[in-house]
PDB file of C-alpha atoms in Angstrom:
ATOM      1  CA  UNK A   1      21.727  15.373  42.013  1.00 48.00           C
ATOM      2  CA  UNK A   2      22.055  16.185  38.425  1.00 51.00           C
ATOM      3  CA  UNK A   3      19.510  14.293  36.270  1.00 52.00           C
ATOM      4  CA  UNK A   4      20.716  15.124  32.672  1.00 50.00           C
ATOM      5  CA  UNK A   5      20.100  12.449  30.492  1.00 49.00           C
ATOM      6  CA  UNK A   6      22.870  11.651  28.437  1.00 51.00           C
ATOM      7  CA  UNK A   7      22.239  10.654  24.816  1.00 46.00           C
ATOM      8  CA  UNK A   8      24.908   8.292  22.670  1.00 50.00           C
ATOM      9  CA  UNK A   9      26.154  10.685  20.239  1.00 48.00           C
ATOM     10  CA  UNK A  10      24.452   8.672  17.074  1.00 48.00           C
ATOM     11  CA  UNK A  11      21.238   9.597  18.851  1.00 50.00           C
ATOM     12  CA  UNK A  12      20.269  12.069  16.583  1.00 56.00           C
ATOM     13  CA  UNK A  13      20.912   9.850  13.391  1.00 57.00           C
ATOM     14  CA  UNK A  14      18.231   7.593  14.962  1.00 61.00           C
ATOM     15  CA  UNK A  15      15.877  10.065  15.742  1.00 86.00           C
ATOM     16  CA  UNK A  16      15.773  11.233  12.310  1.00 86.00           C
ATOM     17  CA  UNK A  17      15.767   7.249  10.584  1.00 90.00           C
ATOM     18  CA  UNK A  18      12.513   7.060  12.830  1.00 91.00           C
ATOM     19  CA  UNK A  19      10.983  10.321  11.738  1.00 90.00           C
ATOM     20  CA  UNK A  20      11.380   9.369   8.267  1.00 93.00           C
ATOM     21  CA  UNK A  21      10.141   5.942   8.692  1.00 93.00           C
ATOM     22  CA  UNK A  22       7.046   7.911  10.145  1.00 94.00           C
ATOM     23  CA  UNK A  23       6.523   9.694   7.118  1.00 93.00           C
ATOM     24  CA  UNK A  24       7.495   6.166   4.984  1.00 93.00           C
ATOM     25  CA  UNK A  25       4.495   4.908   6.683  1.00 96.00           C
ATOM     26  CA  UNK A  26       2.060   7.669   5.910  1.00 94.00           C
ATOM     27  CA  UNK A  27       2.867   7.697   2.549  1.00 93.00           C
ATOM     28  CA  UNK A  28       2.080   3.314   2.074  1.00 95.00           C
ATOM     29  CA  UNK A  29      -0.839   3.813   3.742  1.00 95.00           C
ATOM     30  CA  UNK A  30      -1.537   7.172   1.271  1.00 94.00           C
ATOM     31  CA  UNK A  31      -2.249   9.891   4.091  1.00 96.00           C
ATOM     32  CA  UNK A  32      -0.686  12.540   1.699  1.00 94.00           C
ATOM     33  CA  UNK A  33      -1.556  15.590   4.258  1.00 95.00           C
ATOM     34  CA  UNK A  34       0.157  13.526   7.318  1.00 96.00           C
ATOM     35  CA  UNK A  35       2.482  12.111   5.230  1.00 94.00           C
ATOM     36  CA  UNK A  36       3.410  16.041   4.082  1.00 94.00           C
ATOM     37  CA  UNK A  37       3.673  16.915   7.754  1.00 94.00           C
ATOM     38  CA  UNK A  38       5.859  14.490   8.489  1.00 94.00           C
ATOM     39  CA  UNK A  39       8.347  15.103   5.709  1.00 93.00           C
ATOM     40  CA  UNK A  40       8.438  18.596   6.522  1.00 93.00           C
ATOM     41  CA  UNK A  41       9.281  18.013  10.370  1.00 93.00           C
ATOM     42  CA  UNK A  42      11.895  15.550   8.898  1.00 93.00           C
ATOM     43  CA  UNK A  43      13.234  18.795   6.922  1.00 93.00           C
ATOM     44  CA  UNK A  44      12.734  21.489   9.408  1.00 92.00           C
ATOM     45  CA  UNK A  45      14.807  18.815  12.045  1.00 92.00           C
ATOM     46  CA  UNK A  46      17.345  17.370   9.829  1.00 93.00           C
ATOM     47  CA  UNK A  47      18.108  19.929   6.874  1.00 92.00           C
ATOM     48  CA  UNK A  48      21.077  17.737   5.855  1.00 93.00           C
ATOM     49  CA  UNK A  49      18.884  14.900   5.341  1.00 93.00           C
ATOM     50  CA  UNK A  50      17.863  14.771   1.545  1.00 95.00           C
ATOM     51  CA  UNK A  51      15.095  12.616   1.953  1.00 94.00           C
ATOM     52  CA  UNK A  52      13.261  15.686   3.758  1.00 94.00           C
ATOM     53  CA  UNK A  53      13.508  18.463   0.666  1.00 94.00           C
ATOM     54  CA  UNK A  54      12.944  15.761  -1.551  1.00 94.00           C
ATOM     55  CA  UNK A  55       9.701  13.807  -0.580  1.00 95.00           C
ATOM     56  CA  UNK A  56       7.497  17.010   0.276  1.00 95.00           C
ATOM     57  CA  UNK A  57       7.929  18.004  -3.540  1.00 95.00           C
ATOM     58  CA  UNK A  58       6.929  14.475  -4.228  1.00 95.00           C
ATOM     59  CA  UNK A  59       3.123  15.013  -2.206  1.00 96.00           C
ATOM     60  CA  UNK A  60       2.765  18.266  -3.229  1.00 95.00           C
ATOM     61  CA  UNK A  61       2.965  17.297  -7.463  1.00 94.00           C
ATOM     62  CA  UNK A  62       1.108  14.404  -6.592  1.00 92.00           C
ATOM     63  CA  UNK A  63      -1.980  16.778  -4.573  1.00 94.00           C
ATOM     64  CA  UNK A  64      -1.702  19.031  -7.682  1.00 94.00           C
ATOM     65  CA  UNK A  65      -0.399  21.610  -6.122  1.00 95.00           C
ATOM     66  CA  UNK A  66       2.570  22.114  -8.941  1.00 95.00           C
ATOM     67  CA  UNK A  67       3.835  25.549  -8.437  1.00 95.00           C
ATOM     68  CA  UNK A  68       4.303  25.137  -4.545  1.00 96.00           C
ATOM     69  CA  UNK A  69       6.173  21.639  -5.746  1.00 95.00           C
ATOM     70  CA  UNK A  70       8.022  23.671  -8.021  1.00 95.00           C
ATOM     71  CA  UNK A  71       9.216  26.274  -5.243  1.00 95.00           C
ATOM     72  CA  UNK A  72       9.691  23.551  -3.129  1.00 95.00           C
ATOM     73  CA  UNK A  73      12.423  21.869  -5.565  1.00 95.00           C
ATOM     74  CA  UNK A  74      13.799  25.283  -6.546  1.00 95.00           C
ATOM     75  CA  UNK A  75      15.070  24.999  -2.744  1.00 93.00           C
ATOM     76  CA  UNK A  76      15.820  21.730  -2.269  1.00 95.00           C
ATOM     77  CA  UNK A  77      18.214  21.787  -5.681  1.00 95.00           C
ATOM     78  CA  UNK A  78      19.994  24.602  -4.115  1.00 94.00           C
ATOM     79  CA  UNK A  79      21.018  22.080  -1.785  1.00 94.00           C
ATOM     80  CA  UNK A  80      21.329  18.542  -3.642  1.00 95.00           C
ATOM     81  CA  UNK A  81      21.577  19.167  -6.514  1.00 94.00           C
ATOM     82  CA  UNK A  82      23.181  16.103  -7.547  1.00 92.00           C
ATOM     83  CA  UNK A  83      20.379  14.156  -5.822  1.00 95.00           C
ATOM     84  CA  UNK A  84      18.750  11.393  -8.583  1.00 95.00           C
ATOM     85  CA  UNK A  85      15.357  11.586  -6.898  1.00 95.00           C
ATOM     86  CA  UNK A  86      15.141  15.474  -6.751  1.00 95.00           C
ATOM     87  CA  UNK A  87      15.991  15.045 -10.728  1.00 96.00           C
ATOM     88  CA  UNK A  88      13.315  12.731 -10.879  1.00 96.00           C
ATOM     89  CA  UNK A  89      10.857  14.925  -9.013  1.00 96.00           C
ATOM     90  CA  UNK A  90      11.629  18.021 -11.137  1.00 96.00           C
ATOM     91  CA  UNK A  91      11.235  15.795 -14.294  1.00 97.00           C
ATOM     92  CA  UNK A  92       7.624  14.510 -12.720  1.00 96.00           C
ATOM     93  CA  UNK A  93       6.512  18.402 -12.600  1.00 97.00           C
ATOM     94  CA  UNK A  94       7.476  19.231 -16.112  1.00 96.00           C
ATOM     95  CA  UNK A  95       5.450  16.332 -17.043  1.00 96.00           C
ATOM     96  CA  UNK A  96       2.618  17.095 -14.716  1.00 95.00           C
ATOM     97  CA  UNK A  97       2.835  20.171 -16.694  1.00 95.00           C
ATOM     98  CA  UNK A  98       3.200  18.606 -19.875  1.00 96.00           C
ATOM     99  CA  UNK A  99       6.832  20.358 -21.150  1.00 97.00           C
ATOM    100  CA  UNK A 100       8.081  17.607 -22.744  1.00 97.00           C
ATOM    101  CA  UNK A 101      11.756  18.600 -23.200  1.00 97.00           C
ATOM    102  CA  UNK A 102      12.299  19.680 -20.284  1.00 97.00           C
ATOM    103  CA  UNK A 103      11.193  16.581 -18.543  1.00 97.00           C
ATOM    104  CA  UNK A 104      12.966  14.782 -21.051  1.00 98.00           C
ATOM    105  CA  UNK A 105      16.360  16.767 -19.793  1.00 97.00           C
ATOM    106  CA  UNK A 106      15.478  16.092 -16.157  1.00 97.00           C
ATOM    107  CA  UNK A 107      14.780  12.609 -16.929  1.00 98.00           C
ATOM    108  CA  UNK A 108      18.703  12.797 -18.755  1.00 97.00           C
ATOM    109  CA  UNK A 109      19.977  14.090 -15.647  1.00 97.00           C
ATOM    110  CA  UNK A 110      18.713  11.692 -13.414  1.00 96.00           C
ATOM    111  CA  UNK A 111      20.150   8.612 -15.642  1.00 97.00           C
ATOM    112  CA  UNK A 112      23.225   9.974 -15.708  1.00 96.00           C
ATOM    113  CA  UNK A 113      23.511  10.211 -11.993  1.00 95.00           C
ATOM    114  CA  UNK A 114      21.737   6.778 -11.311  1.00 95.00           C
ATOM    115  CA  UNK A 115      21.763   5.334 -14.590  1.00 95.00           C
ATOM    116  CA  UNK A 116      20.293   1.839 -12.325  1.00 95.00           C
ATOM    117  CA  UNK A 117      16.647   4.066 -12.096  1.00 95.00           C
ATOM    118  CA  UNK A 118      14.461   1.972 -14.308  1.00 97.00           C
ATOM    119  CA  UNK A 119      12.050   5.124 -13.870  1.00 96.00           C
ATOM    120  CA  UNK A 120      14.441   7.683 -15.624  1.00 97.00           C
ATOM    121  CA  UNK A 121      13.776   5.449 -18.855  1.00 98.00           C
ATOM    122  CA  UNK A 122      10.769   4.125 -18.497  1.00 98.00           C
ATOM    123  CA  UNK A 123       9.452   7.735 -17.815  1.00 97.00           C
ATOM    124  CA  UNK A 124      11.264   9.614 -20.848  1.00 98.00           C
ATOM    125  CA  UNK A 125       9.689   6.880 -23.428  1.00 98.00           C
ATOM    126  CA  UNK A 126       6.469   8.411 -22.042  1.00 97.00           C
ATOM    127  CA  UNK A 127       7.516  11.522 -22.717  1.00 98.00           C
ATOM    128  CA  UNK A 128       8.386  10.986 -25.831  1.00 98.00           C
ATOM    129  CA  UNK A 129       5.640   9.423 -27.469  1.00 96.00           C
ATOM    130  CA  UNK A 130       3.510  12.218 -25.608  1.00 96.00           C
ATOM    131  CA  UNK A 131       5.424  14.607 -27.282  1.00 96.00           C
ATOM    132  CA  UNK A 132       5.314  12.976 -30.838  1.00 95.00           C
ATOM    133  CA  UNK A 133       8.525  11.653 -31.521  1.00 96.00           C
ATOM    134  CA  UNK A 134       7.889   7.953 -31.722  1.00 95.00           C
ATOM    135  CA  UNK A 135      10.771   6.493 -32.986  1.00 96.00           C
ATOM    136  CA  UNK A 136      12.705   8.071 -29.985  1.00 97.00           C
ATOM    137  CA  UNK A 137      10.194   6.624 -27.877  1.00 98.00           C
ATOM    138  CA  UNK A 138      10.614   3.124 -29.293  1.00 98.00           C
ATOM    139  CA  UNK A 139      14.266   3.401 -28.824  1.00 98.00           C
ATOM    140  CA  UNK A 140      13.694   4.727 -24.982  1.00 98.00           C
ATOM    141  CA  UNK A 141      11.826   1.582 -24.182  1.00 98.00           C
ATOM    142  CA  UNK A 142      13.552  -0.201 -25.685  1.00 98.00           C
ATOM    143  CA  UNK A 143      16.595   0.166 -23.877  1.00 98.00           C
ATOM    144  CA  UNK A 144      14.869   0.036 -20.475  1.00 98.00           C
ATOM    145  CA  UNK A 145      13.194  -3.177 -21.877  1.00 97.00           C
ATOM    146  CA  UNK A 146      16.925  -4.022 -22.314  1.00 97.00           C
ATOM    147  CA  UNK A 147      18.581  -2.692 -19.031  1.00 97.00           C
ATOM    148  CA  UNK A 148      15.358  -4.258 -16.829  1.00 97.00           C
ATOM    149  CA  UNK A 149      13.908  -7.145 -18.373  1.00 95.00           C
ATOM    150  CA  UNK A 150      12.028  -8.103 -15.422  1.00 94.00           C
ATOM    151  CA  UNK A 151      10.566  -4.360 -14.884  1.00 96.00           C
ATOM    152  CA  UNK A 152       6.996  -4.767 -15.695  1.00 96.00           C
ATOM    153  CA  UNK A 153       6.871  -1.006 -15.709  1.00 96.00           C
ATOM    154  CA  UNK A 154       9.280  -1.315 -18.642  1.00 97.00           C
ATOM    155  CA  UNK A 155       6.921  -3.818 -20.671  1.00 97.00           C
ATOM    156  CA  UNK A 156       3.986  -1.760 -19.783  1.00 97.00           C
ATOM    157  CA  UNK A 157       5.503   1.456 -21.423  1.00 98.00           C
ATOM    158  CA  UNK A 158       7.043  -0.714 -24.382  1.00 98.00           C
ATOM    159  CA  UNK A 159       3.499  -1.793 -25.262  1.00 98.00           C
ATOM    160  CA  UNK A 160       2.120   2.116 -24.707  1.00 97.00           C
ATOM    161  CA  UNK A 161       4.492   2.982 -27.209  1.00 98.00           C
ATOM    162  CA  UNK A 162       3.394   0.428 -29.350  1.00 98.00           C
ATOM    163  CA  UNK A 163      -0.185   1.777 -29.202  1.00 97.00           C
ATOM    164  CA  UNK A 164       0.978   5.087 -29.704  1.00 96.00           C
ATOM    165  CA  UNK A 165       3.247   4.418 -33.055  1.00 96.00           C
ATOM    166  CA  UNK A 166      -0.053   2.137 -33.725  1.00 96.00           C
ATOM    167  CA  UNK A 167       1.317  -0.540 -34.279  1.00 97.00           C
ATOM    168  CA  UNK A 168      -1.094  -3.034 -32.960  1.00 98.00           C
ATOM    169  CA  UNK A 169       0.088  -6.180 -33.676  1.00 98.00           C
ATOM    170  CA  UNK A 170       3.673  -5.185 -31.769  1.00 98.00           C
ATOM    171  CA  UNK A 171       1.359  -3.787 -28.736  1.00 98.00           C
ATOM    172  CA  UNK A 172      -0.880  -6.929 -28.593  1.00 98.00           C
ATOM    173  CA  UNK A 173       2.557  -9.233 -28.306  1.00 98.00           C
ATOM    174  CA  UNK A 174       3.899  -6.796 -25.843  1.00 98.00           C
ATOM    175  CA  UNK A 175       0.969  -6.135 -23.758  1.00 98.00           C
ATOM    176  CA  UNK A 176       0.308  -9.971 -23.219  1.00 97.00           C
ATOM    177  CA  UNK A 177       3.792 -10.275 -21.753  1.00 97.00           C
ATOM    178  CA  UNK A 178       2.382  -8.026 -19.685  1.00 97.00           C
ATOM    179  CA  UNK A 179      -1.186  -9.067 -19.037  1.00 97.00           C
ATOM    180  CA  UNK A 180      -0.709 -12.789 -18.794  1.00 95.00           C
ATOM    181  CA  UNK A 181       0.976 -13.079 -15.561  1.00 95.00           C
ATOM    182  CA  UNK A 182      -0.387  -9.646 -14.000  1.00 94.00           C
ATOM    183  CA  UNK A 183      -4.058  -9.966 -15.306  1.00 94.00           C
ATOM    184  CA  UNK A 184      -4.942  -7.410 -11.932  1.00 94.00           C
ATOM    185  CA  UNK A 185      -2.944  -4.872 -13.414  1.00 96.00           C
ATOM    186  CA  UNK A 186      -4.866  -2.506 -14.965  1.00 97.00           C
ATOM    187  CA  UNK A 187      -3.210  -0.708 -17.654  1.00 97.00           C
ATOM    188  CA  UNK A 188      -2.587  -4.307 -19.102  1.00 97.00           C
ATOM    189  CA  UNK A 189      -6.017  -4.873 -19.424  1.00 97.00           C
ATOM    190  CA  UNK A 190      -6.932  -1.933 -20.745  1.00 97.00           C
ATOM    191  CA  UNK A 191      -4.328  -2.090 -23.265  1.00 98.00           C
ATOM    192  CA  UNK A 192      -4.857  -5.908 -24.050  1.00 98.00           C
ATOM    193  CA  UNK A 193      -8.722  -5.070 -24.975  1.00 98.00           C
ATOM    194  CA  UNK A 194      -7.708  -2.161 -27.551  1.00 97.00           C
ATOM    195  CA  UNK A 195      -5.237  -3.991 -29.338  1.00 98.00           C
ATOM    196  CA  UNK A 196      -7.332  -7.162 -29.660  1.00 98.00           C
ATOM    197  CA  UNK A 197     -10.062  -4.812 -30.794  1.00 97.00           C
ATOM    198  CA  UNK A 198      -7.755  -2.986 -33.246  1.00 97.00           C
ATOM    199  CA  UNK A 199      -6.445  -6.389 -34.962  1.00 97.00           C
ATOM    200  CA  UNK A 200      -9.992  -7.658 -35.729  1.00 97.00           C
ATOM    201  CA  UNK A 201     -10.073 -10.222 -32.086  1.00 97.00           C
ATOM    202  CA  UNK A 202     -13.365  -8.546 -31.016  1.00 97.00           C
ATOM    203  CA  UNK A 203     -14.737 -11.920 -28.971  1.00 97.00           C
ATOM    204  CA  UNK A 204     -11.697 -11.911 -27.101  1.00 98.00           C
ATOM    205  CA  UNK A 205     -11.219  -8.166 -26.045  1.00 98.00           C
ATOM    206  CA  UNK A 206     -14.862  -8.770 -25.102  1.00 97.00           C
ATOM    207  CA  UNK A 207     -13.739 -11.687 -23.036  1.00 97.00           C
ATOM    208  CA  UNK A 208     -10.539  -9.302 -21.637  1.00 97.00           C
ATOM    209  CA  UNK A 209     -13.052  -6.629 -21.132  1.00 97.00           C
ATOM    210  CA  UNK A 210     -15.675  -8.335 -19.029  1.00 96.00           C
ATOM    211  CA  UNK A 211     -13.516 -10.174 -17.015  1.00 96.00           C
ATOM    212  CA  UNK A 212     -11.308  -6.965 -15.945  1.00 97.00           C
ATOM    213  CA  UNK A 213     -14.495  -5.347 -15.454  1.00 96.00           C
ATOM    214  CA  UNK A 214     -15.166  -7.772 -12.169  1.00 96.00           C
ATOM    215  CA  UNK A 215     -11.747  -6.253 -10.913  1.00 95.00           C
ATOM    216  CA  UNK A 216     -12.148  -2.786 -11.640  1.00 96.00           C
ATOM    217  CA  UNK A 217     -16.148  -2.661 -11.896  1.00 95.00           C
ATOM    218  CA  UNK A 218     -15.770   1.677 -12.071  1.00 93.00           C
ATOM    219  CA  UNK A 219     -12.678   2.651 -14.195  1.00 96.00           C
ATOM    220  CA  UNK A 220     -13.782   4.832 -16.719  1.00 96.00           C
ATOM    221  CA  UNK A 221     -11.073   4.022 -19.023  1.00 96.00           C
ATOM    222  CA  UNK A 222     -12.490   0.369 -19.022  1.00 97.00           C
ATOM    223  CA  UNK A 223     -15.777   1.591 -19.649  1.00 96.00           C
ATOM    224  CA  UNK A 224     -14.498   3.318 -22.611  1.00 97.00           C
ATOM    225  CA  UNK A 225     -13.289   0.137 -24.098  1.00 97.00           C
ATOM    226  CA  UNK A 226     -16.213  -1.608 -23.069  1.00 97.00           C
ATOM    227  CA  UNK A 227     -18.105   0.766 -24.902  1.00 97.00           C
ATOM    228  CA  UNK A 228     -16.170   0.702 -28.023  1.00 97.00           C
ATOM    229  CA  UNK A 229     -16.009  -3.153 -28.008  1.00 97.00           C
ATOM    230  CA  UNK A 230     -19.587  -3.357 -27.898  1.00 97.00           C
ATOM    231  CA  UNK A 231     -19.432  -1.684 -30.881  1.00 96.00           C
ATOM    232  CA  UNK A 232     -16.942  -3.065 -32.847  1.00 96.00           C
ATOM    233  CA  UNK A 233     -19.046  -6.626 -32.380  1.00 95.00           C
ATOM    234  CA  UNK A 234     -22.088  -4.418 -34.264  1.00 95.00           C
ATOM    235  CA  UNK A 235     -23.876  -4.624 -31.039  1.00 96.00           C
ATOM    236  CA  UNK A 236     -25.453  -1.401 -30.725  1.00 95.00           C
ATOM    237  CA  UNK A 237     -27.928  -2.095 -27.812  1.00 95.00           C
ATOM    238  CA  UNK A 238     -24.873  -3.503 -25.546  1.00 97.00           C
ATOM    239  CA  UNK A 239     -23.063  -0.043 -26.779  1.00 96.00           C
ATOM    240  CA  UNK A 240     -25.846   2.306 -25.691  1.00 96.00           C
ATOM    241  CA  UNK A 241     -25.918   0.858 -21.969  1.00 96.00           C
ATOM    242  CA  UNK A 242     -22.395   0.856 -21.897  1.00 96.00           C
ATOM    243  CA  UNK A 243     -22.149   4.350 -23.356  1.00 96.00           C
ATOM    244  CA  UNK A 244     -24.240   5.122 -19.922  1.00 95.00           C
ATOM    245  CA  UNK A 245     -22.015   3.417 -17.647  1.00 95.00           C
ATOM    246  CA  UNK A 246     -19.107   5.015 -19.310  1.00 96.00           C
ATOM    247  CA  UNK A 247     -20.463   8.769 -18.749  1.00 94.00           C
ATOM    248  CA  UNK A 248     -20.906   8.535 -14.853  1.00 93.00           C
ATOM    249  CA  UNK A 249     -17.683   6.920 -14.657  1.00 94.00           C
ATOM    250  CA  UNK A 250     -16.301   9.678 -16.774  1.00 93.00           C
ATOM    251  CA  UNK A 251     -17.694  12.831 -15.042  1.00 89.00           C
ATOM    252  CA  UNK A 252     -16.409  15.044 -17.465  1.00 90.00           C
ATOM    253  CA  UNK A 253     -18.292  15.885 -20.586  1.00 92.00           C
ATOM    254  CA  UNK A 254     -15.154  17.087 -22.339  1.00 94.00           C
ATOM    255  CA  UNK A 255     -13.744  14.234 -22.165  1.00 93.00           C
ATOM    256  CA  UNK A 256     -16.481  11.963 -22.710  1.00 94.00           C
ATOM    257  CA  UNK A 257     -17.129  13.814 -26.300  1.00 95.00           C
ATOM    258  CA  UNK A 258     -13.637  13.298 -26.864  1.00 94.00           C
ATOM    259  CA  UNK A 259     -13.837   9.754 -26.113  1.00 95.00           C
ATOM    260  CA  UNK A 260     -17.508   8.072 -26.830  1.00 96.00           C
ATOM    261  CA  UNK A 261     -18.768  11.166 -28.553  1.00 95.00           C
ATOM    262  CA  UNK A 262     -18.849   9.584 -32.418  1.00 96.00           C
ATOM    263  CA  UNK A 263     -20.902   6.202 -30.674  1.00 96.00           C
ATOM    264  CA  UNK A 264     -23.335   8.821 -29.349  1.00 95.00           C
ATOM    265  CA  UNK A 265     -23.872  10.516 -32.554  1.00 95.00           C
ATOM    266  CA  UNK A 266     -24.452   6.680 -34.342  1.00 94.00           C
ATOM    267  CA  UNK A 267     -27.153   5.661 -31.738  1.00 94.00           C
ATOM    268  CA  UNK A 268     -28.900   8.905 -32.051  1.00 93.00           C
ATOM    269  CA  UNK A 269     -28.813   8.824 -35.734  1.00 92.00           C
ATOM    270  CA  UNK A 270     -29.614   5.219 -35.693  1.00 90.00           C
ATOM    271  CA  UNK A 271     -32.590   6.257 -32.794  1.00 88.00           C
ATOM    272  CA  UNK A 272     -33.702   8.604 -35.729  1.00 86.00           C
ATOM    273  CA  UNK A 273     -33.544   6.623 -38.885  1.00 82.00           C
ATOM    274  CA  UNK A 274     -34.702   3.223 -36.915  1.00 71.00           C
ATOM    275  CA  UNK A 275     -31.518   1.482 -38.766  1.00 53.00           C
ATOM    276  CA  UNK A 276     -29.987  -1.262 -38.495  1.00 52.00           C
ATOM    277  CA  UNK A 277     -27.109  -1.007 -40.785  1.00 51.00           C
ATOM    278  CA  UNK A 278     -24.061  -2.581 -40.504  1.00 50.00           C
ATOM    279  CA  UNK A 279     -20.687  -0.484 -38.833  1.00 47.00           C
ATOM    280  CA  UNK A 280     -18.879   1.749 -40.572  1.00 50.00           C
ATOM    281  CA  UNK A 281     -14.970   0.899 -40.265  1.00 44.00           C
ATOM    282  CA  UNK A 282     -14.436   4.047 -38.429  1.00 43.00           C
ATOM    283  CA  UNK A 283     -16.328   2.254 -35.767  1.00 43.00           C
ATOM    284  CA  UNK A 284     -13.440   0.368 -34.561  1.00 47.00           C
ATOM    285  CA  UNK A 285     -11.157   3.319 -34.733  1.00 48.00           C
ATOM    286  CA  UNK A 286      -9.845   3.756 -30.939  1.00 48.00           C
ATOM    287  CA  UNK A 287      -9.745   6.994 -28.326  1.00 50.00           C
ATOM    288  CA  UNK A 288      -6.508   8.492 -27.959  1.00 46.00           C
ATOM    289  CA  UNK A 289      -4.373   5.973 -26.346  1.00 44.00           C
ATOM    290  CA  UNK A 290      -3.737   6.656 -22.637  1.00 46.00           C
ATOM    291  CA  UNK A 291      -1.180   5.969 -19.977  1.00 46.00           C
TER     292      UNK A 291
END
């Protein structure tokens, strides 16, 4: 008796849709090495299937290991090279390695394959006010403002730009659009303290502050505001335990200098003199704005 199973000749399709959902679910529930695995059975299985080439570069950016994401896409493009979210992830490793233009061109690319990709936009404004160029940047958002009015990614990076170009008053308006109905997102809330600092509303970016603070009680970024807020209200003993707080969030002295390093230098010099003068302007002035 022969006992060969025979399989409907779609089969195969459906072996691979479940694979990938496999992976799918890996990557919501962020298992990056399993989810890795899985994409790369996916691949070795179904080479015709973009989705496998495509989503292992994606993990291995992401896990910081760029130049095997960068070999990785090198192969894939031979392949689809036409494929909007293999643009995309090349465009993601030039900015992971902070080349600008050539993220920008990758970014290009993708639009004009998918110009519906609300990332390819939101994404090049970034890398264009990272890069200095500002008024591109404004334009960039702009448009994807335009294109996806209901993107909140698109608001978010319209008020970033905002920041960046300093304009605070603009990124106040435009990061309450944001804030206001999202209040647990957190780049709102960062954003929303800073610019209410920067135009002189210190009560409420404490207000903004504290209360994001009982969402995201470790964020160093927060803490960094919190610090500088504390400040800006001339309240130096508030600043020095915040200034605290801030450096084990931070765990990089580099970057803490570069961020709370002139509020350490006041409270030593105003340890040392016993002083209680009043802020200097440059008191308010904000760290580099981040994204």
């Amino acid at each position: 008796m022969d006992d060969t199973i025979e399989y409907p000749a779609e089969y195969p399709a459906i072996h691979a849709d479940e694979m990938a959902g496999e992976a799918w679910a890996a990557m919501t529930r962020q298992d990056a090495d399993e989810a890795l695995r899985l994409w790369e059975r996916v691949r070795r299985q179904f080479p015709e299937r973009a989705d496998g080439h495509v989503w292992p570069v994606h993990l291995l950016w992401q896990g910081g290991r760029i130049d095997d994401a960068e070999a990785a896409a090198a192969e894939a493009f031979a392949r689809f090279p036409d494929n909007p979210d293999l643009l995309a992830q090349y465009a993601w490793i030039a900015m992971s390695r902070q080349r600008w233009d050539e993220a920008l061109q990758w970014w290009e690319s993708a639009r004009e394959r998918s110009p519906e990709r609300a990332d390819a936009y939101i994404w090049a404004a970034r890398a264009l006010w990272q890069s200095e160029r500002p008024d591109e940047a404004e334009a960039m958002a702009a448009e994807a403002v335009e294109r996806f009015p209901d993107d909140t990614g698109a608001l978010a990076e319209s008020a970033w730009v905002a920041a960046a170009r300093r304009d605070w008053p603009e990124a106040l308006r435009r990061w309450q659009l944001v804030y206001e109905p999202n209040p647990e997102r957190l780049d709102a809330a960062i954003g929303t303290v800073q610019a209410l600092r920067m135009v002189g509303r210190f009560d409420e970016a404490e207000t903004v502050a504290s209360e994001a603070l009982t969402r995201f009680p470790d964020n160093a970024d927060l803490a960094v505001e919190h610090a500088w807020t504390a400040v800006s209200r001339g309240d130096w003993q508030a600043a020095a335990a915040r200034l605290e707080t801030a450096r084990a969030a931070l765990h990089d002295p580099a970057r803490f200098e570069e961020s709370l390093g002139w509020i350490e230098q006041q409270l030593q010099a105003r340890a040392s003199a016993g002083a209680g003068a009043a802020v200097p302007a440059a008191a308010t002035a904000p760290p580099a704005a981040a994204g």
